[in-house]
Amino acid sequence: MSVLFSPWTVRSVTVRNRVVVSPMCQYSAVDGVPDEWHLVHLGSRAVGGAGLVLSEATAVEARGRISPGDTGIWNAEQVAAWRPVVEFIKGQGAVAGVQLAHAGRKASVYSPLVGQDGELAEADGRWTTVAPSAVRFAESYPLPQALAKAEIDELVATFAQAARNAVEAGFEVVEVHAAHGYLLHQFLSPLSNLRDDEYGGDLAGRLRFPVAVVEAVRAAVPDGVAVFVRISASDWVDGGLTVDDAVEISRAFAAAGADLIDVSTGGNVATAKIPVGPGYQVPFADAVRRKADVATGTVGLITDPRQAEAILADGSADLVLLGRELLRDPYWPLHAAAALGAEVTPPTQYARAF
Ligand SMILES: Cc1cc2nc3c(=O)[nH]c(=O)nc-3n(C[C@H](O)[C@H](O)[C@H](O)COP(=O)(O)O)c2cc1C
């Protein structure tokens, strides 16, 4: 019996298998509105058999976009454009999830599609970025403004409204992006949060805003909708977040209503040296799952069906997320099922091929 191809249930959500499409920016939206690209891109991975299809980092407000090409979910036009994407994913038997994001000090930069790095020129629509403290991510990035307390309260409400919008669009999983050096991670890490008010200082202070966001998102969605949180379990530099911090952070998010912690690492320090290799982030998901007693997802260089199966069988995670391997092969779940001797049903339109 394959664990990878067994269902998993949280709240009212049941995924047909444990393969998750990891959030991947496509930088292809205009004014935050997803289009045919997003339908075909995400839809193909649902056709390919994934259990859960997560959208790319989708901004909760315009200044929270990394680049002008990011998707958003702060207005009615965006919600209406997400709806057919979500319906298609669900029609293929997959669950549709959205990653709610705010890039903070990593916003207002060129997308990789443009072939230019760093801060947008004024002519290309540069905007003012915000962060816990007025510290750049890197030399080529914008200098952010430190958020005032009232603005932090507003942002909590902004995340909650985006979560309501996500439900209106039909999403059944809402993942709060608190990883990869974006706004919530900027608050969590002592390297980017230099505040001396109640939103900074010790870990309890640095958790205050991110926890308020998770609580507000949880309260904004119906009971049946699942809330995930993606964290970076290490900053990979001395003085940054460690796996022990990650366990504490995960406990706090679980208490705030997170159903699963999606455990990634890095992204907040441009110069960090990350020892990348197959499954290199699995030990972090394992530590969080065992010590914080919360369901986890794991991600990072998971490419082989037996590798994915072993991670779940070992109890290191409940779900595996695949990024680039699913770009190379949207039918990875169907191929993996065959390799593991599991039964899956391909789309009836494709039945003669499987
Ligand atoms: C093109 C691309 C875009 C990405 N965009 C996001 C994103 O929007 N949100 C996020 O949390 N991670 C993002 N990531 C990171 C992936 O979700 C994943 O964590 C990472 O690629 C490692 O997994 P992999 O080795 O299976 O690709 C992106 C990765 C790629 C390759």
Short mmCIF file of C-alpha atoms and ligand atoms in Angstrom, two decimals:
data_model
loop_
_atom_site.label_atom_id
_atom_site.label_comp_id
_atom_site.label_asym_id
_atom_site.label_seq_id
_atom_site.Cartn_x
_atom_site.Cartn_y
_atom_site.Cartn_z
CA MET A 1 0.00 0.00 0.00
CA SER A 2 1.51 3.33 -1.06
CA VAL A 3 1.27 6.13 1.49
CA LEU A 4 1.93 8.67 -1.28
CA PHE A 5 -1.20 7.51 -3.06
CA SER A 6 -3.41 7.24 -0.01
CA PRO A 7 -5.85 10.06 0.72
CA TRP A 8 -5.35 12.57 3.51
CA THR A 9 -8.09 14.55 5.22
CA VAL A 10 -8.00 17.79 7.13
CA ARG A 11 -11.22 19.58 8.09
CA SER A 12 -13.59 19.17 5.07
CA VAL A 13 -10.74 18.74 2.65
CA THR A 14 -9.68 15.31 1.38
CA VAL A 15 -6.80 15.06 -1.07
CA ARG A 16 -6.78 11.96 -3.28
CA ASN A 17 -3.03 11.55 -2.78
CA ARG A 18 -0.17 13.31 -0.97
CA VAL A 19 1.41 14.96 -4.02
CA VAL A 20 1.13 18.75 -3.85
CA VAL A 21 2.02 21.26 -6.55
CA SER A 22 4.36 23.64 -4.70
CA PRO A 23 3.56 27.34 -5.17
CA MET A 24 5.47 28.70 -8.14
CA CYS A 25 5.36 32.30 -9.33
CA GLN A 26 4.64 32.55 -13.04
CA TYR A 27 5.12 36.34 -13.26
CA SER A 28 2.52 36.31 -16.02
CA ALA A 29 -0.39 38.28 -14.61
CA VAL A 30 -1.41 41.82 -15.46
CA ASP A 31 -2.75 43.91 -12.56
CA GLY A 32 -2.75 40.76 -10.43
CA VAL A 33 -5.38 39.08 -12.63
CA PRO A 34 -4.71 35.41 -13.51
CA ASP A 35 -5.42 34.45 -17.11
CA GLU A 36 -5.30 31.57 -19.58
CA TRP A 37 -1.69 30.83 -18.63
CA HIS A 38 -2.65 30.20 -15.02
CA LEU A 39 -5.63 28.08 -16.08
CA VAL A 40 -3.55 25.86 -18.35
CA HIS A 41 -0.49 25.77 -16.08
CA LEU A 42 -2.33 24.87 -12.86
CA GLY A 43 -4.99 22.90 -14.74
CA SER A 44 -2.36 20.68 -16.38
CA ARG A 45 -1.02 19.67 -13.01
CA ALA A 46 -4.52 18.77 -11.83
CA VAL A 47 -4.96 16.68 -15.01
CA GLY A 48 -1.58 15.12 -14.21
CA GLY A 49 -2.96 13.68 -10.99
CA ALA A 50 -1.70 15.88 -8.15
CA GLY A 51 -3.78 15.75 -4.98
CA LEU A 52 -3.53 19.45 -4.18
CA VAL A 53 -2.69 22.26 -6.57
CA LEU A 54 -1.42 25.36 -4.81
CA SER A 55 -1.37 28.67 -6.64
CA GLU A 56 1.74 30.78 -6.84
CA ALA A 57 2.41 33.48 -4.21
CA THR A 58 -0.71 35.59 -4.67
CA ALA A 59 -0.56 39.09 -3.27
CA VAL A 60 -3.00 40.31 -0.64
CA GLU A 61 -2.48 43.91 -1.79
CA ALA A 62 -0.83 45.63 -4.75
CA ARG A 63 2.33 46.68 -2.89
CA GLY A 64 2.75 43.09 -1.68
CA ARG A 65 3.56 41.83 -5.18
CA ILE A 66 7.15 40.80 -5.82
CA SER A 67 6.90 42.03 -9.40
CA PRO A 68 4.25 43.63 -11.61
CA GLY A 69 3.55 40.14 -13.02
CA ASP A 70 2.45 38.54 -9.75
CA THR A 71 -1.11 37.33 -9.26
CA GLY A 72 -3.29 38.98 -6.63
CA ILE A 73 -6.53 38.37 -4.79
CA TRP A 74 -7.39 41.79 -3.36
CA ASN A 75 -10.17 42.81 -5.75
CA ALA A 76 -13.33 41.49 -7.43
CA GLU A 77 -11.79 41.26 -10.89
CA GLN A 78 -9.06 38.96 -9.56
CA VAL A 79 -11.57 36.83 -7.65
CA ALA A 80 -13.69 36.44 -10.80
CA ALA A 81 -10.61 35.45 -12.81
CA TRP A 82 -9.51 32.84 -10.24
CA ARG A 83 -12.95 31.17 -10.21
CA PRO A 84 -12.68 29.23 -13.53
CA VAL A 85 -9.12 28.18 -12.64
CA VAL A 86 -10.35 26.79 -9.31
CA GLU A 87 -13.37 25.12 -10.92
CA PHE A 88 -11.21 23.41 -13.49
CA ILE A 89 -8.78 22.07 -10.86
CA LYS A 90 -11.66 20.73 -8.78
CA GLY A 91 -13.29 19.24 -11.87
CA GLN A 92 -10.18 17.10 -12.28
CA GLY A 93 -10.54 15.67 -8.77
CA ALA A 94 -7.78 17.77 -7.23
CA VAL A 95 -8.10 20.25 -4.37
CA ALA A 96 -7.39 23.90 -5.18
CA GLY A 97 -5.36 26.00 -2.76
CA VAL A 98 -4.04 29.53 -2.84
CA GLN A 99 -0.85 30.89 -1.33
CA LEU A 100 -1.54 34.31 0.20
CA ALA A 101 1.56 36.45 0.11
CA HIS A 102 3.03 39.84 0.85
CA ALA A 103 6.57 40.43 -0.35
CA GLY A 104 7.37 43.29 2.04
CA ARG A 105 10.92 44.51 1.37
CA LYS A 106 11.32 42.00 -1.49
CA ALA A 107 8.58 43.74 -3.51
CA SER A 108 8.80 46.16 -6.42
CA VAL A 109 11.50 44.30 -8.33
CA TYR A 110 11.74 43.01 -11.90
CA SER A 111 10.40 39.53 -12.56
CA PRO A 112 12.91 36.96 -13.80
CA LEU A 113 11.00 36.99 -17.10
CA VAL A 114 12.19 40.51 -17.84
CA GLY A 115 15.89 39.67 -17.84
CA GLN A 116 16.77 42.55 -15.54
CA ASP A 117 17.52 42.44 -11.79
CA GLY A 118 16.67 44.51 -8.78
CA GLU A 119 14.41 47.44 -8.06
CA LEU A 120 11.91 48.58 -10.70
CA ALA A 121 12.67 51.86 -12.39
CA GLU A 122 10.08 54.57 -11.87
CA ALA A 123 9.09 54.24 -15.53
CA ASP A 124 8.39 50.54 -14.91
CA GLY A 125 5.99 51.27 -12.08
CA ARG A 126 8.15 51.21 -8.94
CA TRP A 127 6.21 51.45 -5.67
CA THR A 128 7.11 52.09 -2.04
CA THR A 129 7.81 48.90 -0.12
CA VAL A 130 7.22 48.14 3.56
CA ALA A 131 8.95 45.96 6.14
CA PRO A 132 9.34 45.57 9.91
CA SER A 133 12.44 47.76 9.71
CA ALA A 134 13.95 50.08 7.12
CA VAL A 135 16.62 47.61 5.99
CA ARG A 136 17.14 46.49 2.40
CA PHE A 137 17.13 42.81 1.45
CA ALA A 138 20.16 43.42 -0.78
CA GLU A 139 21.94 46.35 -2.39
CA SER A 140 19.88 46.16 -5.57
CA TYR A 141 16.57 46.01 -3.67
CA PRO A 142 14.40 48.96 -2.60
CA LEU A 143 14.84 50.58 0.79
CA PRO A 144 11.57 49.74 2.61
CA GLN A 145 9.62 51.92 5.01
CA ALA A 146 9.20 50.52 8.52
CA LEU A 147 5.52 49.77 9.18
CA ALA A 148 3.73 51.81 11.85
CA LYS A 149 1.59 49.96 14.38
CA ALA A 150 -1.67 51.08 12.76
CA GLU A 151 -0.43 49.86 9.38
CA ILE A 152 0.34 46.46 10.89
CA ASP A 153 -3.26 46.24 12.14
CA GLU A 154 -4.48 47.16 8.65
CA LEU A 155 -2.35 44.44 7.11
CA VAL A 156 -3.89 41.83 9.41
CA ALA A 157 -7.28 42.89 8.05
CA THR A 158 -5.90 42.86 4.51
CA PHE A 159 -4.81 39.22 4.85
CA ALA A 160 -8.22 38.34 6.31
CA GLN A 161 -10.02 40.01 3.40
CA ALA A 162 -7.81 38.15 0.93
CA ALA A 163 -8.73 34.89 2.68
CA ARG A 164 -12.44 35.73 2.32
CA ASN A 165 -11.82 36.51 -1.34
CA ALA A 166 -10.07 33.16 -1.74
CA VAL A 167 -13.09 31.35 -0.34
CA GLU A 168 -15.33 33.33 -2.68
CA ALA A 169 -13.16 32.16 -5.58
CA GLY A 170 -13.70 28.56 -4.42
CA PHE A 171 -10.31 27.73 -2.89
CA GLU A 172 -10.49 25.09 -0.15
CA VAL A 173 -6.94 25.48 1.15
CA VAL A 174 -5.46 28.84 2.10
CA GLU A 175 -1.71 28.86 2.66
CA VAL A 176 -0.21 31.87 4.42
CA HIS A 177 3.27 32.56 3.03
CA ALA A 178 5.55 33.19 6.01
CA ALA A 179 8.73 31.92 4.32
CA HIS A 180 11.43 32.85 1.80
CA GLY A 181 12.19 36.28 3.19
CA TYR A 182 8.77 37.79 2.47
CA LEU A 183 6.93 40.09 4.86
CA LEU A 184 5.91 37.61 7.57
CA HIS A 185 9.34 35.95 7.53
CA GLN A 186 10.86 39.45 7.75
CA PHE A 187 8.98 39.88 11.04
CA LEU A 188 9.98 36.43 12.34
CA SER A 189 13.70 36.71 11.70
CA PRO A 190 15.92 38.73 14.05
CA LEU A 191 18.05 39.61 11.03
CA SER A 192 15.29 41.67 9.39
CA ASN A 193 13.14 42.62 12.39
CA LEU A 194 15.04 45.27 14.37
CA ARG A 195 11.94 46.80 15.99
CA ASP A 196 11.93 47.73 19.63
CA ASP A 197 8.14 47.79 20.02
CA GLU A 198 5.86 44.83 20.80
CA TYR A 199 6.27 43.50 17.22
CA GLY A 200 10.01 42.96 17.61
CA GLY A 201 12.55 41.81 20.17
CA ASP A 202 12.30 38.23 21.39
CA LEU A 203 10.61 35.49 19.39
CA ALA A 204 7.28 36.13 21.13
CA GLY A 205 7.39 39.73 19.92
CA ARG A 206 8.51 38.80 16.40
CA LEU A 207 5.67 36.26 16.24
CA ARG A 208 2.98 38.80 17.21
CA PHE A 209 2.11 40.06 13.71
CA PRO A 210 2.48 36.72 11.86
CA VAL A 211 0.36 34.95 14.50
CA ALA A 212 -2.28 37.70 14.26
CA VAL A 213 -2.38 37.12 10.50
CA VAL A 214 -2.85 33.36 10.88
CA GLU A 215 -5.57 33.88 13.52
CA ALA A 216 -7.35 36.41 11.30
CA VAL A 217 -7.14 34.15 8.24
CA ARG A 218 -8.45 31.20 10.27
CA ALA A 219 -11.34 33.32 11.54
CA ALA A 220 -12.10 34.62 8.03
CA VAL A 221 -12.66 31.22 6.41
CA PRO A 222 -15.34 28.58 7.05
CA ASP A 223 -14.51 25.71 9.42
CA GLY A 224 -14.15 23.27 6.55
CA VAL A 225 -11.42 25.25 4.79
CA ALA A 226 -7.86 24.26 5.67
CA VAL A 227 -5.21 26.82 6.64
CA PHE A 228 -1.57 26.00 5.91
CA VAL A 229 1.44 28.16 6.74
CA ARG A 230 4.71 28.00 4.81
CA ILE A 231 7.73 28.79 6.96
CA SER A 232 11.46 29.00 6.45
CA ALA A 233 12.82 26.74 9.18
CA SER A 234 16.34 28.15 8.90
CA ASP A 235 17.94 31.39 7.74
CA TRP A 236 21.12 29.35 7.14
CA VAL A 237 23.31 31.99 8.80
CA ASP A 238 24.58 32.55 12.33
CA GLY A 239 22.21 34.71 14.33
CA GLY A 240 19.25 33.85 12.09
CA LEU A 241 16.29 31.53 12.60
CA THR A 242 17.17 27.95 13.54
CA VAL A 243 15.26 24.70 13.55
CA ASP A 244 14.54 25.19 17.27
CA ASP A 245 12.94 28.55 16.45
CA ALA A 246 10.99 26.80 13.69
CA VAL A 247 9.52 24.37 16.18
CA GLU A 248 8.43 27.26 18.43
CA ILE A 249 7.04 29.19 15.46
CA SER A 250 5.13 26.13 14.26
CA ARG A 251 3.62 25.58 17.71
CA ALA A 252 2.43 29.18 17.72
CA PHE A 253 0.95 28.91 14.22
CA ALA A 254 -0.77 25.63 15.07
CA ALA A 255 -2.27 27.25 18.17
CA ALA A 256 -3.41 30.15 15.96
CA GLY A 257 -5.30 27.71 13.74
CA ALA A 258 -2.83 26.37 11.16
CA ASP A 259 -3.70 22.82 10.10
CA LEU A 260 -0.35 22.10 8.45
CA ILE A 261 3.09 23.69 8.40
CA ASP A 262 4.70 23.63 4.96
CA VAL A 263 8.37 23.58 5.86
CA SER A 264 10.85 25.26 3.57
CA THR A 265 14.03 27.21 4.42
CA GLY A 266 16.04 30.28 3.44
CA GLY A 267 15.23 33.37 1.45
CA ASN A 268 15.83 36.13 3.97
CA VAL A 269 19.59 36.52 3.58
CA ALA A 270 20.88 37.07 0.07
CA THR A 271 24.37 35.77 0.90
CA ALA A 272 23.37 32.61 2.82
CA LYS A 273 25.08 29.40 1.74
CA ILE A 274 22.48 26.65 1.52
CA PRO A 275 23.66 23.02 1.32
CA VAL A 276 21.18 22.00 -1.35
CA GLY A 277 20.74 18.30 -2.15
CA PRO A 278 18.00 15.69 -2.57
CA GLY A 279 15.41 16.08 0.19
CA TYR A 280 17.64 18.57 2.02
CA GLN A 281 14.72 20.19 3.84
CA VAL A 282 13.09 16.94 5.01
CA PRO A 283 14.86 16.95 8.44
CA PHE A 284 13.24 20.34 9.17
CA ALA A 285 9.73 19.04 8.41
CA ASP A 286 10.51 15.97 10.49
CA ALA A 287 11.61 18.06 13.50
CA VAL A 288 8.53 20.30 13.28
CA ARG A 289 6.17 17.33 12.91
CA ARG A 290 7.62 15.46 15.89
CA LYS A 291 8.37 18.35 18.25
CA ALA A 292 5.52 20.76 17.49
CA ASP A 293 3.05 17.92 17.02
CA VAL A 294 1.53 19.37 13.86
CA ALA A 295 1.05 18.00 10.35
CA THR A 296 3.80 19.00 7.94
CA GLY A 297 4.51 19.29 4.26
CA THR A 298 8.04 18.96 2.96
CA VAL A 299 9.57 20.43 -0.17
CA GLY A 300 12.88 20.73 -1.94
CA LEU A 301 14.52 18.44 -4.50
CA ILE A 302 12.00 15.66 -4.17
CA THR A 303 11.96 14.06 -7.61
CA ASP A 304 11.78 10.30 -7.23
CA PRO A 305 8.60 8.34 -6.35
CA ARG A 306 10.41 6.03 -3.92
CA GLN A 307 12.07 9.01 -2.22
CA ALA A 308 8.66 10.65 -1.77
CA GLU A 309 7.13 7.43 -0.49
CA ALA A 310 9.96 6.92 2.03
CA ILE A 311 9.60 10.45 3.44
CA LEU A 312 5.94 9.79 4.23
CA ALA A 313 6.50 6.21 5.43
CA ASP A 314 9.22 7.48 7.82
CA GLY A 315 6.72 9.91 9.33
CA SER A 316 8.72 12.99 8.38
CA ALA A 317 5.76 14.67 6.69
CA ASP A 318 2.11 14.24 5.76
CA LEU A 319 2.37 15.77 2.29
CA VAL A 320 5.18 16.17 -0.23
CA LEU A 321 5.36 19.29 -2.36
CA LEU A 322 7.10 19.22 -5.71
CA GLY A 323 8.11 22.31 -7.61
CA ARG A 324 10.47 22.02 -10.53
CA GLU A 325 9.91 18.30 -11.08
CA LEU A 326 6.25 19.07 -11.75
CA LEU A 327 7.29 21.76 -14.23
CA ARG A 328 9.35 19.14 -16.06
CA ASP A 329 6.61 16.54 -15.85
CA PRO A 330 3.04 17.58 -15.05
CA TYR A 331 2.10 13.87 -15.21
CA TRP A 332 4.59 12.98 -12.45
CA PRO A 333 1.79 11.72 -10.14
CA LEU A 334 0.49 9.32 -12.80
CA HIS A 335 4.02 8.08 -13.53
CA ALA A 336 4.85 7.82 -9.81
CA ALA A 337 1.70 5.82 -9.15
CA ALA A 338 2.70 3.34 -11.85
CA ALA A 339 6.22 3.10 -10.39
CA LEU A 340 4.82 2.40 -6.90
CA GLY A 341 2.16 -0.03 -8.13
CA ALA A 342 -0.64 2.24 -6.90
CA GLU A 343 -4.03 2.53 -8.52
CA VAL A 344 -4.93 5.97 -9.86
CA THR A 345 -7.49 6.98 -12.40
CA PRO A 346 -6.20 9.12 -15.24
CA PRO A 347 -8.67 11.51 -16.86
CA THR A 348 -11.14 9.42 -18.89
CA GLN A 349 -10.15 11.39 -21.99
CA TYR A 350 -6.64 9.91 -21.59
CA ALA A 351 -7.64 6.39 -20.50
CA ARG A 352 -6.37 4.71 -23.67
CA ALA A 353 -2.85 5.96 -22.94
CA PHE A 354 -2.52 4.53 -19.43
C1 LIG B 1 9.67 29.11 -10.84
C2 LIG B 1 9.56 29.03 -9.35
C3 LIG B 1 8.71 29.88 -8.67
C4 LIG B 1 8.54 29.77 -7.29
N1 LIG B 1 7.63 30.57 -6.65
C5 LIG B 1 7.31 30.32 -5.35
C6 LIG B 1 6.20 30.93 -4.73
O1 LIG B 1 5.44 31.67 -5.37
N2 LIG B 1 5.96 30.66 -3.43
C7 LIG B 1 6.74 29.79 -2.70
O2 LIG B 1 6.50 29.58 -1.52
N3 LIG B 1 7.79 29.18 -3.28
C8 LIG B 1 8.07 29.39 -4.58
N4 LIG B 1 9.08 28.68 -5.19
C9 LIG B 1 9.76 27.63 -4.43
C10 LIG B 1 9.06 26.27 -4.66
O3 LIG B 1 7.73 26.28 -4.19
C11 LIG B 1 9.84 25.15 -3.97
O4 LIG B 1 9.79 25.36 -2.59
C12 LIG B 1 11.29 25.07 -4.44
O5 LIG B 1 11.36 25.16 -5.86
C13 LIG B 1 11.96 23.78 -4.02
O6 LIG B 1 11.25 22.65 -4.50
P1 LIG B 1 11.71 21.84 -5.83
O7 LIG B 1 13.12 21.39 -5.60
O8 LIG B 1 10.73 20.68 -5.89
O9 LIG B 1 11.58 22.76 -6.98
C14 LIG B 1 9.28 28.80 -6.57
C15 LIG B 1 10.16 27.97 -7.25
C16 LIG B 1 10.29 28.05 -8.63
C17 LIG B 1 11.22 27.08 -9.33
#
